[in-house]
PDB file of C-alpha atoms in Angstrom:
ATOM      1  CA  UNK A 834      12.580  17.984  23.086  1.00 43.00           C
ATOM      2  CA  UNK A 835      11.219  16.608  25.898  1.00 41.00           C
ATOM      3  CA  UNK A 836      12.767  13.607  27.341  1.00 40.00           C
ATOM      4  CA  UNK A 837       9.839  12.342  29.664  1.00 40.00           C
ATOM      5  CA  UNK A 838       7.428   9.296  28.631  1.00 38.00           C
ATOM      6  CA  UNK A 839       4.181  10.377  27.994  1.00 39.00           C
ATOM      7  CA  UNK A 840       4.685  14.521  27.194  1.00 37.00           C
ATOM      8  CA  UNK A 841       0.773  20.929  24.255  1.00 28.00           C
ATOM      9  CA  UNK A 842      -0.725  20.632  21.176  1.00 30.00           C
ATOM     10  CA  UNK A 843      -4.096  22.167  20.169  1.00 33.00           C
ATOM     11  CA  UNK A 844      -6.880  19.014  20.973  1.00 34.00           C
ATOM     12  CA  UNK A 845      -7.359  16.408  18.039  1.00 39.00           C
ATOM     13  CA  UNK A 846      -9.702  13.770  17.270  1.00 44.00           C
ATOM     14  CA  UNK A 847      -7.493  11.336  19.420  1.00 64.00           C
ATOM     15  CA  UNK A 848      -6.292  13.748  22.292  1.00 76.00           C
ATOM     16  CA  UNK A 849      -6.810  11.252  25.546  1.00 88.00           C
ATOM     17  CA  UNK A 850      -8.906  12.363  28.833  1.00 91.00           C
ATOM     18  CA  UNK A 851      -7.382  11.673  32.275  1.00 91.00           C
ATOM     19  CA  UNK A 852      -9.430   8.666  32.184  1.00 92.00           C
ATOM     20  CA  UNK A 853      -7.735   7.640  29.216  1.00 93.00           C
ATOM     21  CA  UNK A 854      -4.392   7.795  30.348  1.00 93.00           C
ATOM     22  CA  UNK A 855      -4.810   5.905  33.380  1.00 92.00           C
ATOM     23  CA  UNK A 856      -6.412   2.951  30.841  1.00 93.00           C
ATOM     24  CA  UNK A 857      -3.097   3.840  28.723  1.00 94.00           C
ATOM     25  CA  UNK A 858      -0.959   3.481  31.761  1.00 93.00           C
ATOM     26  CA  UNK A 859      -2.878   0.367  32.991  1.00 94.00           C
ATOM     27  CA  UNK A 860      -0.988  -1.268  29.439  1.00 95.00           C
ATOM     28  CA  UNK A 861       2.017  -0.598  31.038  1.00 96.00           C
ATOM     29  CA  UNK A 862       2.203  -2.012  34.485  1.00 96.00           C
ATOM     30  CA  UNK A 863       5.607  -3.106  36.153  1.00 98.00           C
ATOM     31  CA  UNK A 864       8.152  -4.510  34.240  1.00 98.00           C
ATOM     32  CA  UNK A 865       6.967  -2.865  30.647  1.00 97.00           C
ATOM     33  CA  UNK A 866       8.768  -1.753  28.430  1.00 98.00           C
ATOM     34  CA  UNK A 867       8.269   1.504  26.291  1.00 97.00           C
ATOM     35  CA  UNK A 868      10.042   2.182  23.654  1.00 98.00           C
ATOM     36  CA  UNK A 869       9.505   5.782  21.841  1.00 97.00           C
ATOM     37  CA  UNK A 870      11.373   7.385  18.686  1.00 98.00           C
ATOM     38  CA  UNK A 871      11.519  11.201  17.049  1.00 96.00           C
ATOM     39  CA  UNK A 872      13.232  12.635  14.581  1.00 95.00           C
ATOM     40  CA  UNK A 873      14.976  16.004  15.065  1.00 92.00           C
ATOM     41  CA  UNK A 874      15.125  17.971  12.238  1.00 88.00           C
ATOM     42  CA  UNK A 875      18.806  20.032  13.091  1.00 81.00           C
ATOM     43  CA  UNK A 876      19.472  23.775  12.475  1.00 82.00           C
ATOM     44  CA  UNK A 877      21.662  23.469   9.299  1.00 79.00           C
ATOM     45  CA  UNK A 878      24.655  24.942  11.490  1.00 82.00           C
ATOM     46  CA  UNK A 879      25.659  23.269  15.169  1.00 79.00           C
ATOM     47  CA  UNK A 880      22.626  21.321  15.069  1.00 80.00           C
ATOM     48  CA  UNK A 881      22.689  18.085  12.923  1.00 85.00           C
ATOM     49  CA  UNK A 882      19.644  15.973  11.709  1.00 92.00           C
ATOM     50  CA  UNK A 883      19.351  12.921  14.484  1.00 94.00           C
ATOM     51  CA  UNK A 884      16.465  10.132  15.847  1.00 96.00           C
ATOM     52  CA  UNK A 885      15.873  10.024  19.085  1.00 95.00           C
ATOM     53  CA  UNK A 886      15.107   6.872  20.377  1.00 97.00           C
ATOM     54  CA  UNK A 887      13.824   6.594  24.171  1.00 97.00           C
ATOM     55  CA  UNK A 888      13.433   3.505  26.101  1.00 98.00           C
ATOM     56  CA  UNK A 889      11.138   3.634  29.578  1.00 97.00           C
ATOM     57  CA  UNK A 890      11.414   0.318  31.594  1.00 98.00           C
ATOM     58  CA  UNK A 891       8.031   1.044  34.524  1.00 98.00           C
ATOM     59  CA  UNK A 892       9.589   0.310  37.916  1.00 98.00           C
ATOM     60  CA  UNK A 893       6.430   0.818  39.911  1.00 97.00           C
ATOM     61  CA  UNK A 894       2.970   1.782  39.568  1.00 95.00           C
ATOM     62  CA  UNK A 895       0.394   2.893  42.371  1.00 91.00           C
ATOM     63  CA  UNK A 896      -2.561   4.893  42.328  1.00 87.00           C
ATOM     64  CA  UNK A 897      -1.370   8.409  40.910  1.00 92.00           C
ATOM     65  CA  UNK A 898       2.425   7.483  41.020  1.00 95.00           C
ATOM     66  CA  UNK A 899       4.487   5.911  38.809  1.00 96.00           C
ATOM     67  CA  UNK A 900       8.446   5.880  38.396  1.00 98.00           C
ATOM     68  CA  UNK A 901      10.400   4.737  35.588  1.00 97.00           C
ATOM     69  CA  UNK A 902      14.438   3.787  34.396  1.00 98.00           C
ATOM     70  CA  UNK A 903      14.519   6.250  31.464  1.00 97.00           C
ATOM     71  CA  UNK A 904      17.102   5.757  28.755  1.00 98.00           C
ATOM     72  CA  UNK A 905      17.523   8.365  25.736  1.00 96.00           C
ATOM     73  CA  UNK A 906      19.755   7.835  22.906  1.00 96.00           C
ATOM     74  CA  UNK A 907      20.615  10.304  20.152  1.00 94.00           C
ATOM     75  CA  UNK A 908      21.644   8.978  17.209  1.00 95.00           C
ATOM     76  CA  UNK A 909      23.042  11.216  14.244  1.00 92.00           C
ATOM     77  CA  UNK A 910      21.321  10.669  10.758  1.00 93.00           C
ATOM     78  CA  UNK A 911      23.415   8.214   8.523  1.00 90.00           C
ATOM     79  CA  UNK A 912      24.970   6.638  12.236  1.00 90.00           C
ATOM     80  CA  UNK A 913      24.099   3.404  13.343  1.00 88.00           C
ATOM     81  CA  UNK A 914      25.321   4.523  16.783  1.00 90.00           C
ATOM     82  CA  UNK A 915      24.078   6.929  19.543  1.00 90.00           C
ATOM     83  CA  UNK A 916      26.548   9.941  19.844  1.00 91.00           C
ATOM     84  CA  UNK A 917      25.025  10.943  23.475  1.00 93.00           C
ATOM     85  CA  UNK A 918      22.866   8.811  25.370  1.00 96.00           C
ATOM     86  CA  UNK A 919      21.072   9.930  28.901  1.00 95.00           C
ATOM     87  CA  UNK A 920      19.715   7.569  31.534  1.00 97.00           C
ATOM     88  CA  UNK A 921      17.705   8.744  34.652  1.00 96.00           C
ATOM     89  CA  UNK A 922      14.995   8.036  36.673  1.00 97.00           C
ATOM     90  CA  UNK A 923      11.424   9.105  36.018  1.00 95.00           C
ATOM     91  CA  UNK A 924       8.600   9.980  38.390  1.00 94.00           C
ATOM     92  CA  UNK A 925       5.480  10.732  37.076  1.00 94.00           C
ATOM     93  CA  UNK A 926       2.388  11.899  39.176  1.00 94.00           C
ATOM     94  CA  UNK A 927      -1.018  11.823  37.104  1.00 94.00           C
ATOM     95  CA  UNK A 928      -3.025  15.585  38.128  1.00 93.00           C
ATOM     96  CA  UNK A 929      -6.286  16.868  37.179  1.00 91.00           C
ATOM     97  CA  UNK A 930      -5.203  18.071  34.081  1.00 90.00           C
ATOM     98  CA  UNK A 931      -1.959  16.599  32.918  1.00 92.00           C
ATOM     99  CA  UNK A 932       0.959  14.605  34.172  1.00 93.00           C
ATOM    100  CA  UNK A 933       3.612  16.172  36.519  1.00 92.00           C
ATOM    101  CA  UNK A 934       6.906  14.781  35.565  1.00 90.00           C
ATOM    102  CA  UNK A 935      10.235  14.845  37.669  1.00 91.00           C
ATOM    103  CA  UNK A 936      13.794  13.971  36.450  1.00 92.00           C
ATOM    104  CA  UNK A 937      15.823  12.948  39.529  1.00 93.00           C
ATOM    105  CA  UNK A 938      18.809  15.004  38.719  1.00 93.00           C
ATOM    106  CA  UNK A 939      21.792  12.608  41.114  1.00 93.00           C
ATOM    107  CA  UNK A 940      20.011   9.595  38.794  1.00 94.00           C
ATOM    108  CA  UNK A 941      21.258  11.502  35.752  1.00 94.00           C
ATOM    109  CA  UNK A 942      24.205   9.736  33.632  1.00 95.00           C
ATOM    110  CA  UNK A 943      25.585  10.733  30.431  1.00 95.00           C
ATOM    111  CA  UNK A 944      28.091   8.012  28.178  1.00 95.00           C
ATOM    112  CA  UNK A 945      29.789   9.396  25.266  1.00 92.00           C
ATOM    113  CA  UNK A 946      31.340   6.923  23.216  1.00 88.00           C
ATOM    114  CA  UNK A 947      33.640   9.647  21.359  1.00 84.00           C
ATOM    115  CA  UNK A 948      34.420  11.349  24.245  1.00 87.00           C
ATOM    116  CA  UNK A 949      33.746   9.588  27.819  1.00 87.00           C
ATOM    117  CA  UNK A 950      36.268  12.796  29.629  1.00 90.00           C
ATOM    118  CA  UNK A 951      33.405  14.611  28.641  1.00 89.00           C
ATOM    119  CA  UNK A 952      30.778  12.837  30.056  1.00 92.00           C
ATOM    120  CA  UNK A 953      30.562  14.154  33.895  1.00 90.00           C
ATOM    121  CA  UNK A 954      30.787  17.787  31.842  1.00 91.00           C
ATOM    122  CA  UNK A 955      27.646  17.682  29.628  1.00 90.00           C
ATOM    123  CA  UNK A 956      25.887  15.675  32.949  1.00 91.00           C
ATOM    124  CA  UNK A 957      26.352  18.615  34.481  1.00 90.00           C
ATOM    125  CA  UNK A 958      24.947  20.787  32.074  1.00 90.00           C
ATOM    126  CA  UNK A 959      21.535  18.644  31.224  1.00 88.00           C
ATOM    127  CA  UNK A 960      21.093  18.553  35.042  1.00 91.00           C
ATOM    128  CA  UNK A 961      21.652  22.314  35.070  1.00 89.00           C
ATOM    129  CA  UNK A 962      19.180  22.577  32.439  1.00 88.00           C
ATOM    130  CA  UNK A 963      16.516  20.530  34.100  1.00 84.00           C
ATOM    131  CA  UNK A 964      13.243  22.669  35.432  1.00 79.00           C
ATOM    132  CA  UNK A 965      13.504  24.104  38.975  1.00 70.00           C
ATOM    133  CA  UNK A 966       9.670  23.319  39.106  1.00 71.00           C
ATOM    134  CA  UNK A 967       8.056  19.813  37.935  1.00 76.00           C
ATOM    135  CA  UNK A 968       6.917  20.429  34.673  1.00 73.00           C
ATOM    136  CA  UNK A 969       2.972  19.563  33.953  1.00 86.00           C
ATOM    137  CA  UNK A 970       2.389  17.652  30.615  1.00 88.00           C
ATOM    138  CA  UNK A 971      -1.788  18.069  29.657  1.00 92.00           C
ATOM    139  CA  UNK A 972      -3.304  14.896  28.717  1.00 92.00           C
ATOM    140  CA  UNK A 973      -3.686  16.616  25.422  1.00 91.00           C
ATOM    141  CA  UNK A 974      -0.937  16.303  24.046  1.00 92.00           C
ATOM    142  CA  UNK A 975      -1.153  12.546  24.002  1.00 94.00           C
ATOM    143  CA  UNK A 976      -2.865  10.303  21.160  1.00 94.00           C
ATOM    144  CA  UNK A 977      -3.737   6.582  21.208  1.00 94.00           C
ATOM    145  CA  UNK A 978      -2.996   5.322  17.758  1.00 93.00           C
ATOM    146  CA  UNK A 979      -3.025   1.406  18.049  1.00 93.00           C
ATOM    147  CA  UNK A 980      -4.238   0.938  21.516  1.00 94.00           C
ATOM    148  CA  UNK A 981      -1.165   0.894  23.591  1.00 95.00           C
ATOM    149  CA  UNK A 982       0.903   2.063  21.203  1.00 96.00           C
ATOM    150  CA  UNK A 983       0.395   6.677  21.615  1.00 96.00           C
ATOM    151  CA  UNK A 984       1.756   9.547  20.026  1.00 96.00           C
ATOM    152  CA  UNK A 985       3.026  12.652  22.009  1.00 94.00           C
ATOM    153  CA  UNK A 986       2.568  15.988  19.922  1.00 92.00           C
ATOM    154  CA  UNK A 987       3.781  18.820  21.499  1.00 87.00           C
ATOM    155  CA  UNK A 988       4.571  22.013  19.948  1.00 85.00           C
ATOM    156  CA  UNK A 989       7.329  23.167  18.179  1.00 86.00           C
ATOM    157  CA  UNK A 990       8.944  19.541  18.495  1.00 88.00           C
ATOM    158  CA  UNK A 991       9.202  16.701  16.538  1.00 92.00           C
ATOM    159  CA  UNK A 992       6.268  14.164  17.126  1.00 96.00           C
ATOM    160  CA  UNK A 993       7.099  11.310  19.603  1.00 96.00           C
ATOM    161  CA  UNK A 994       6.127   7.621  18.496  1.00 98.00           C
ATOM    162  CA  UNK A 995       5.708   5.297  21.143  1.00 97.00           C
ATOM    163  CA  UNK A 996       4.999   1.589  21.529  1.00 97.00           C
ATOM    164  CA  UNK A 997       4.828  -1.177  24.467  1.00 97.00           C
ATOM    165  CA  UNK A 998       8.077  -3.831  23.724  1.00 96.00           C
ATOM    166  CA  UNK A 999       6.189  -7.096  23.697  1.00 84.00           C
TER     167      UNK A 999
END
């Protein structure tokens, strides 16, 4: 799963230009709050059934740029608590043809709850796991539902419901 904001699906009837997304990002200036949620299916063996709930507060927006405080909690099906949850910061540079998206890896904390000795561990190993290379996200995977609220459909993941926090 992706854990950026706005995240390649084949185009739909509500697939969003770059034109689009700047008017989508334009809902969100400074100060917003986004608040997305997914459910992960699990594997049936090491993987269990969970929501993902991911919370983007916009720091800045200019032109092209835009950086964000990024907060992901997983949360096991039938808990009321998250088991992991990630925060980070978010910079997101709108291309031609999709977003570039970069996870600053030092920004990158991890809190446990069950186990906080393990916490600096699995940092580690979701900053290990991050892309060498900013990753590109096509406009096209993005669909305005209720104008601001969007859907992210990527491929081979669970779809990602977001909403502005009013």
């Amino acid at each position: 799963m992706n854990i950026g904001i706005a995240v390649l699906s084949p185009l739909s009837a509500g697939a969003v230009t770059r034109e689009e997304m700047r008017t989508l990002d334009a809902a969100y200036p400074p100060g917003s709050i986004v608040n997305c949620e997914a459910e992960l299916a699990g594997n049936g063996k090491n993987l269990l059934p969970m929501t993902t709930k991911i919370r983007g507060h916009i720091i800045s927006r200019a032109e092209n740029l835009s950086h964000a405080d990024v907060r992901v909690m997983f949360i096991p099906h039938g808990s009321s608590t998250a088991t992991i949850t990630l925060s980070y910061r978010q910079k997101v540079i709108m291309e031609e043809n999709g977003q570039r998206v970069y996870i600053d890896p030092e920004s990158l904390k991890v809190s446990m709850p069950v186990s906080p000795s393990s916490e600096a561990i699995v940092a580690k190993g979701f900053r290990d796991r991050l892309p060498a290379t900013q990753e590109v996200q096509p406009y096209q995977t993005t669909e305005i539902t209720d104008f601001p609220s969007y859907v992210v459909r990527v491929p081979g993941e669970s779809p990602l419901y977001c909403h502005k926090v009013e």
